[in-house]
mmCIF file of C-alpha atoms in Angstrom:
data_model
loop_
_atom_site.group_PDB
_atom_site.id
_atom_site.type_symbol
_atom_site.label_atom_id
_atom_site.label_comp_id
_atom_site.label_asym_id
_atom_site.label_seq_id
_atom_site.Cartn_x
_atom_site.Cartn_y
_atom_site.Cartn_z
ATOM 1 C CA UNK A 1 97.326 244.382 86.969
ATOM 2 C CA UNK A 2 99.262 242.462 84.318
ATOM 3 C CA UNK A 3 98.077 239.272 82.712
ATOM 4 C CA UNK A 4 99.107 236.774 80.065
ATOM 5 C CA UNK A 5 99.729 233.123 79.320
ATOM 6 C CA UNK A 6 102.956 231.399 80.182
ATOM 7 C CA UNK A 7 105.097 230.951 77.090
ATOM 8 C CA UNK A 8 103.399 233.815 75.214
ATOM 9 C CA UNK A 9 103.267 236.980 77.282
ATOM 10 C CA UNK A 10 105.338 236.302 80.399
ATOM 11 C CA UNK A 11 104.062 237.829 83.605
ATOM 12 C CA UNK A 12 106.524 237.721 86.474
ATOM 13 C CA UNK A 13 106.033 238.372 90.184
ATOM 14 C CA UNK A 14 107.408 241.446 91.898
ATOM 15 C CA UNK A 15 110.642 241.042 93.839
ATOM 16 C CA UNK A 16 109.978 238.455 96.532
ATOM 17 C CA UNK A 17 106.648 237.485 94.969
ATOM 18 C CA UNK A 18 105.621 234.045 93.787
ATOM 19 C CA UNK A 19 103.368 232.169 91.405
ATOM 20 C CA UNK A 20 100.187 230.956 93.120
ATOM 21 C CA UNK A 21 98.294 228.229 91.277
ATOM 22 C CA UNK A 22 94.572 228.704 91.859
ATOM 23 C CA UNK A 23 92.696 225.561 92.833
ATOM 24 C CA UNK A 24 93.980 222.005 93.106
ATOM 25 C CA UNK A 25 94.207 218.864 91.024
ATOM 26 C CA UNK A 26 92.511 215.566 91.822
ATOM 27 C CA UNK A 27 92.235 212.052 90.408
ATOM 28 C CA UNK A 28 89.475 213.251 88.089
ATOM 29 C CA UNK A 29 90.941 216.642 87.162
ATOM 30 C CA UNK A 30 94.527 217.181 86.006
ATOM 31 C CA UNK A 31 94.074 220.952 85.968
ATOM 32 C CA UNK A 32 93.927 223.007 89.153
ATOM 33 C CA UNK A 33 91.134 225.351 87.996
ATOM 34 C CA UNK A 34 88.197 222.931 87.949
ATOM 35 C CA UNK A 35 84.578 222.867 89.172
ATOM 36 C CA UNK A 36 85.225 220.452 92.037
ATOM 37 C CA UNK A 37 87.374 222.898 94.014
ATOM 38 C CA UNK A 38 85.748 224.760 96.892
ATOM 39 C CA UNK A 39 87.195 228.184 96.129
ATOM 40 C CA UNK A 40 85.814 229.777 99.289
ATOM 41 C CA UNK A 41 87.816 227.299 101.355
ATOM 42 C CA UNK A 42 90.839 227.573 99.067
ATOM 43 C CA UNK A 43 90.937 231.360 99.391
ATOM 44 C CA UNK A 44 90.903 231.288 103.192
ATOM 45 C CA UNK A 45 93.619 228.658 103.614
ATOM 46 C CA UNK A 46 96.878 230.099 104.941
ATOM 47 C CA UNK A 47 99.015 228.341 102.331
ATOM 48 C CA UNK A 48 97.151 230.237 99.625
ATOM 49 C CA UNK A 49 97.580 233.738 101.046
ATOM 50 C CA UNK A 50 98.203 236.112 98.135
ATOM 51 C CA UNK A 51 100.395 239.194 98.497
ATOM 52 C CA UNK A 52 100.754 242.265 96.327
ATOM 53 C CA UNK A 53 103.109 241.442 93.487
ATOM 54 C CA UNK A 54 102.182 237.742 93.415
ATOM 55 C CA UNK A 55 101.023 236.129 90.174
ATOM 56 C CA UNK A 56 97.882 233.997 90.084
ATOM 57 C CA UNK A 57 98.023 231.042 87.694
ATOM 58 C CA UNK A 58 94.807 229.647 86.220
ATOM 59 C CA UNK A 59 95.285 226.194 84.651
ATOM 60 C CA UNK A 60 92.470 224.638 82.631
ATOM 61 C CA UNK A 61 92.192 222.655 79.365
ATOM 62 C CA UNK A 62 92.139 224.600 76.114
ATOM 63 C CA UNK A 63 88.681 225.783 75.031
ATOM 64 C CA UNK A 64 87.100 224.695 78.318
ATOM 65 C CA UNK A 65 86.897 228.012 80.178
ATOM 66 C CA UNK A 66 87.723 231.707 80.383
ATOM 67 C CA UNK A 67 88.487 233.888 83.394
ATOM 68 C CA UNK A 68 86.938 237.276 84.151
ATOM 69 C CA UNK A 69 87.996 239.829 86.738
ATOM 70 C CA UNK A 70 85.246 241.781 88.469
ATOM 71 C CA UNK A 71 85.454 245.137 90.193
ATOM 72 C CA UNK A 72 81.873 245.055 91.463
ATOM 73 C CA UNK A 73 80.717 242.585 94.118
ATOM 74 C CA UNK A 74 77.113 242.489 92.869
ATOM 75 C CA UNK A 75 78.199 241.761 89.298
ATOM 76 C CA UNK A 76 80.524 239.059 90.618
ATOM 77 C CA UNK A 77 77.762 237.352 92.588
ATOM 78 C CA UNK A 78 75.413 237.465 89.582
ATOM 79 C CA UNK A 79 78.080 236.412 87.037
ATOM 80 C CA UNK A 80 77.406 239.498 84.915
ATOM 81 C CA UNK A 81 80.333 239.198 82.545
ATOM 82 C CA UNK A 82 79.472 242.351 80.622
ATOM 83 C CA UNK A 83 80.416 244.255 83.788
ATOM 84 C CA UNK A 84 83.782 242.510 84.076
ATOM 85 C CA UNK A 85 87.098 242.259 82.224
ATOM 86 C CA UNK A 86 88.247 239.081 80.522
ATOM 87 C CA UNK A 87 91.790 238.327 81.715
ATOM 88 C CA UNK A 88 92.193 234.768 80.374
ATOM 89 C CA UNK A 89 90.902 233.484 77.045
ATOM 90 C CA UNK A 90 89.751 229.937 76.322
ATOM 91 C CA UNK A 91 93.212 229.093 74.921
ATOM 92 C CA UNK A 92 95.290 230.594 77.737
ATOM 93 C CA UNK A 93 94.659 228.036 80.455
ATOM 94 C CA UNK A 94 96.493 225.075 78.943
ATOM 95 C CA UNK A 95 99.893 226.670 79.570
ATOM 96 C CA UNK A 96 98.698 228.583 82.612
ATOM 97 C CA UNK A 97 97.115 231.999 82.377
ATOM 98 C CA UNK A 98 99.001 234.411 84.617
ATOM 99 C CA UNK A 99 97.489 237.431 86.360
ATOM 100 C CA UNK A 100 99.595 239.628 88.632
ATOM 101 C CA UNK A 101 97.856 241.373 91.520
ATOM 102 C CA UNK A 102 99.476 244.631 92.588
ATOM 103 C CA UNK A 103 96.775 246.188 94.761
ATOM 104 C CA UNK A 104 95.926 245.152 98.315
ATOM 105 C CA UNK A 105 92.292 244.400 99.070
ATOM 106 C CA UNK A 106 89.564 242.275 97.530
ATOM 107 C CA UNK A 107 90.145 240.658 94.130
ATOM 108 C CA UNK A 108 87.282 238.897 92.346
ATOM 109 C CA UNK A 109 87.690 236.325 89.566
ATOM 110 C CA UNK A 110 85.181 233.932 88.008
ATOM 111 C CA UNK A 111 84.761 231.333 85.318
ATOM 112 C CA UNK A 112 83.440 232.717 82.051
ATOM 113 C CA UNK A 113 81.115 229.723 81.733
ATOM 114 C CA UNK A 114 77.800 230.792 83.227
ATOM 115 C CA UNK A 115 76.976 227.348 84.638
ATOM 116 C CA UNK A 116 80.336 227.044 86.372
ATOM 117 C CA UNK A 117 80.287 230.606 87.617
ATOM 118 C CA UNK A 118 76.844 230.311 89.166
ATOM 119 C CA UNK A 119 77.613 226.888 90.622
ATOM 120 C CA UNK A 120 81.028 227.343 92.227
ATOM 121 C CA UNK A 121 83.903 228.553 90.054
ATOM 122 C CA UNK A 122 84.294 232.004 91.604
ATOM 123 C CA UNK A 123 87.299 233.244 93.535
ATOM 124 C CA UNK A 124 87.062 235.999 96.139
ATOM 125 C CA UNK A 125 90.486 236.646 97.654
ATOM 126 C CA UNK A 126 91.933 239.268 99.939
ATOM 127 C CA UNK A 127 95.305 240.405 98.608
ATOM 128 C CA UNK A 128 97.621 241.291 101.490
ATOM 129 C CA UNK A 129 100.090 244.165 101.275
ATOM 130 C CA UNK A 130 103.604 242.828 100.754
ATOM 131 C CA UNK A 131 105.743 243.462 103.802
ATOM 132 C CA UNK A 132 103.061 242.215 106.185
ATOM 133 C CA UNK A 133 104.530 239.347 108.264
ATOM 134 C CA UNK A 134 103.574 236.037 106.704
ATOM 135 C CA UNK A 135 103.053 232.426 107.669
ATOM 136 C CA UNK A 136 105.286 230.474 105.271
ATOM 137 C CA UNK A 137 104.491 226.776 104.958
ATOM 138 C CA UNK A 138 107.661 224.702 104.820
ATOM 139 C CA UNK A 139 107.762 222.332 101.856
ATOM 140 C CA UNK A 140 105.129 221.744 99.219
ATOM 141 C CA UNK A 141 102.514 219.227 98.192
ATOM 142 C CA UNK A 142 103.971 216.315 96.254
ATOM 143 C CA UNK A 143 102.282 213.368 94.479
ATOM 144 C CA UNK A 144 100.941 211.002 97.103
ATOM 145 C CA UNK A 145 101.158 213.527 99.950
ATOM 146 C CA UNK A 146 98.514 215.895 101.282
ATOM 147 C CA UNK A 147 100.804 217.866 103.613
ATOM 148 C CA UNK A 148 103.705 220.141 102.616
ATOM 149 C CA UNK A 149 106.201 218.770 105.179
ATOM 150 C CA UNK A 150 106.861 215.397 103.547
ATOM 151 C CA UNK A 151 109.881 213.257 102.557
ATOM 152 C CA UNK A 152 109.417 213.785 98.811
ATOM 153 C CA UNK A 153 110.384 217.471 99.069
ATOM 154 C CA UNK A 154 113.936 218.610 98.357
ATOM 155 C CA UNK A 155 114.196 221.034 101.263
ATOM 156 C CA UNK A 156 117.565 222.392 100.171
ATOM 157 C CA UNK A 157 116.012 223.391 96.869
ATOM 158 C CA UNK A 158 112.886 224.682 98.606
ATOM 159 C CA UNK A 159 114.916 226.968 100.865
ATOM 160 C CA UNK A 160 117.000 228.213 97.935
ATOM 161 C CA UNK A 161 113.926 229.142 95.899
ATOM 162 C CA UNK A 162 111.677 230.493 98.674
ATOM 163 C CA UNK A 163 112.168 234.064 99.850
ATOM 164 C CA UNK A 164 111.534 234.430 103.571
ATOM 165 C CA UNK A 165 111.543 237.790 105.305
ATOM 166 C CA UNK A 166 112.469 238.930 108.789
ATOM 167 C CA UNK A 167 109.252 238.810 110.816
ATOM 168 C CA UNK A 168 107.793 235.864 108.896
ATOM 169 C CA UNK A 169 106.976 232.638 110.733
ATOM 170 C CA UNK A 170 107.531 229.139 109.395
ATOM 171 C CA UNK A 171 104.650 226.672 109.567
ATOM 172 C CA UNK A 172 105.218 222.920 109.627
ATOM 173 C CA UNK A 173 102.219 220.861 108.607
ATOM 174 C CA UNK A 174 102.182 217.055 108.661
ATOM 175 C CA UNK A 175 99.797 214.234 109.652
ATOM 176 C CA UNK A 176 99.277 213.693 113.362
ATOM 177 C CA UNK A 177 101.618 211.104 114.837
ATOM 178 C CA UNK A 178 104.038 210.935 111.907
ATOM 179 C CA UNK A 179 106.761 213.417 112.836
ATOM 180 C CA UNK A 180 108.192 215.966 115.240
ATOM 181 C CA UNK A 181 110.191 219.107 114.485
ATOM 182 C CA UNK A 182 113.129 220.487 116.431
ATOM 183 C CA UNK A 183 114.888 223.815 116.155
ATOM 184 C CA UNK A 184 118.598 223.224 116.754
ATOM 185 C CA UNK A 185 121.188 225.954 117.338
ATOM 186 C CA UNK A 186 124.172 224.843 115.296
ATOM 187 C CA UNK A 187 125.118 223.569 111.868
ATOM 188 C CA UNK A 188 126.783 220.568 113.523
ATOM 189 C CA UNK A 189 123.538 219.507 115.207
ATOM 190 C CA UNK A 190 121.707 220.063 111.945
ATOM 191 C CA UNK A 191 124.187 217.915 110.026
ATOM 192 C CA UNK A 192 124.169 215.111 112.609
ATOM 193 C CA UNK A 193 120.386 215.164 113.225
ATOM 194 C CA UNK A 194 121.144 215.271 116.946
ATOM 195 C CA UNK A 195 118.120 216.365 119.001
ATOM 196 C CA UNK A 196 119.057 214.835 122.354
ATOM 197 C CA UNK A 197 119.770 218.098 124.143
ATOM 198 C CA UNK A 198 117.043 220.275 122.650
ATOM 199 C CA UNK A 199 113.409 220.981 123.336
ATOM 200 C CA UNK A 200 110.905 219.829 120.761
ATOM 201 C CA UNK A 201 109.248 222.709 118.867
ATOM 202 C CA UNK A 202 106.444 220.743 117.178
ATOM 203 C CA UNK A 203 105.118 217.575 118.764
ATOM 204 C CA UNK A 204 103.759 214.683 116.748
ATOM 205 C CA UNK A 205 100.214 215.901 117.429
ATOM 206 C CA UNK A 206 100.837 219.619 116.876
ATOM 207 C CA UNK A 207 101.033 219.910 113.137
ATOM 208 C CA UNK A 208 97.788 218.522 111.713
ATOM 209 C CA UNK A 209 96.640 222.130 111.337
ATOM 210 C CA UNK A 210 100.132 223.622 111.236
ATOM 211 C CA UNK A 211 102.774 224.237 113.907
ATOM 212 C CA UNK A 212 104.206 227.757 113.761
ATOM 213 C CA UNK A 213 107.678 228.985 114.655
ATOM 214 C CA UNK A 214 108.446 232.265 116.371
ATOM 215 C CA UNK A 215 108.911 235.217 113.982
ATOM 216 C CA UNK A 216 112.284 234.944 112.275
ATOM 217 C CA UNK A 217 115.248 237.253 112.678
ATOM 218 C CA UNK A 218 118.099 237.725 110.206
ATOM 219 C CA UNK A 219 120.140 234.928 111.809
ATOM 220 C CA UNK A 220 120.258 231.475 110.159
ATOM 221 C CA UNK A 221 117.908 228.974 111.782
ATOM 222 C CA UNK A 222 118.015 225.197 111.608
ATOM 223 C CA UNK A 223 114.959 222.930 111.733
ATOM 224 C CA UNK A 224 115.072 219.147 111.558
ATOM 225 C CA UNK A 225 112.699 216.195 111.721
ATOM 226 C CA UNK A 226 112.748 214.540 115.125
ATOM 227 C CA UNK A 227 112.633 211.138 113.450
ATOM 228 C CA UNK A 228 116.284 210.321 112.833
ATOM 229 C CA UNK A 229 115.735 208.298 109.663
ATOM 230 C CA UNK A 230 113.706 211.122 108.115
ATOM 231 C CA UNK A 231 116.202 213.791 109.112
ATOM 232 C CA UNK A 232 119.107 211.721 107.778
ATOM 233 C CA UNK A 233 117.204 211.299 104.501
ATOM 234 C CA UNK A 234 116.851 215.063 104.091
ATOM 235 C CA UNK A 235 113.818 216.217 106.097
ATOM 236 C CA UNK A 236 115.537 219.292 107.497
ATOM 237 C CA UNK A 237 115.796 222.876 106.411
ATOM 238 C CA UNK A 238 118.087 225.852 106.982
ATOM 239 C CA UNK A 239 116.517 229.277 106.567
ATOM 240 C CA UNK A 240 118.053 232.738 106.557
ATOM 241 C CA UNK A 241 115.445 235.485 106.535
ATOM 242 C CA UNK A 242 116.161 238.690 104.636
ATOM 243 C CA UNK A 243 114.954 242.237 105.107
ATOM 244 C CA UNK A 244 111.491 242.710 103.564
ATOM 245 C CA UNK A 245 111.207 244.745 100.367
ATOM 246 C CA UNK A 246 109.435 248.052 100.099
ATOM 247 C CA UNK A 247 105.685 247.805 100.612
ATOM 248 C CA UNK A 248 105.006 248.829 97.007
ATOM 249 C CA UNK A 249 105.051 246.049 94.380
ATOM 250 C CA UNK A 250 107.228 246.943 91.394
#
C-alpha cells in the first residue's frame, strides 16, 4: 500500500487503475469525506467498486480529520486507533490524501476523530482483483446532476480518459423518463444520430438503477441517446475495449 497527499508525495494508480474519491459533496459540505455520507451505502454502490491498483482519495479540510487504516475488524469497529496505521494526517486532506490499494479483499479505513469514527465515518470496502469483469458507468456526476449519463459530460473526453477492458459491461444510468439509449452498428449512424432502424437497448424506464450492456469485445461500439436533440448535442459515446492487464497490480 502506498499513500501520500496530492502535490507532495504523488501516488499514482496501477496501469488501468483510477482515482476513487471517497464519499460525496453536498450543499453543506464541499469536501467528499464528511460525516453526512453513509459509507456503508457508498461502499456497496457499483460506481464505487474499487479494484487492485486503484487509488483512494480522501478530501477533507485541513486540521479537521485524519485517516487510519485497520487490519483488524474488531479494532475497526471499536475505533481503536492504537491498533491501526495512520495513512493521512490532519494536513493531507485539503489537497486530497491518496492511498493506493494493491491487495484484493477487505480494506478498512476510519476517521481519526473518535466521535466521527464511532458515529459513521468508517469505510469497509471489498477490493476486487483487477482483471475481473467490471460494470463501468458511462459518464460522471456533474454539478446539478445526480446521474452520470447527463448532458454536461464531455463523452469524447470521458471515453479518451477511461480505460475499458474486454469483458467489461457499460452501465447507463439516468432518471426515469428522460432518455433512451441505442447501440448502433456504424460510425455513420453514430454521427447522424439515426436510430430509426435499430432496436432500443435502454428504454426510458430502464436506467433509474442502471441499464447494462452486453460484455464488450475488442470491436468499437457506438452508443447514442435516443433523444435526437441530446444526441446531436453530444450525448453519445464510442468505446473500444482493450485486453485486460495482468491480474497483479504494479
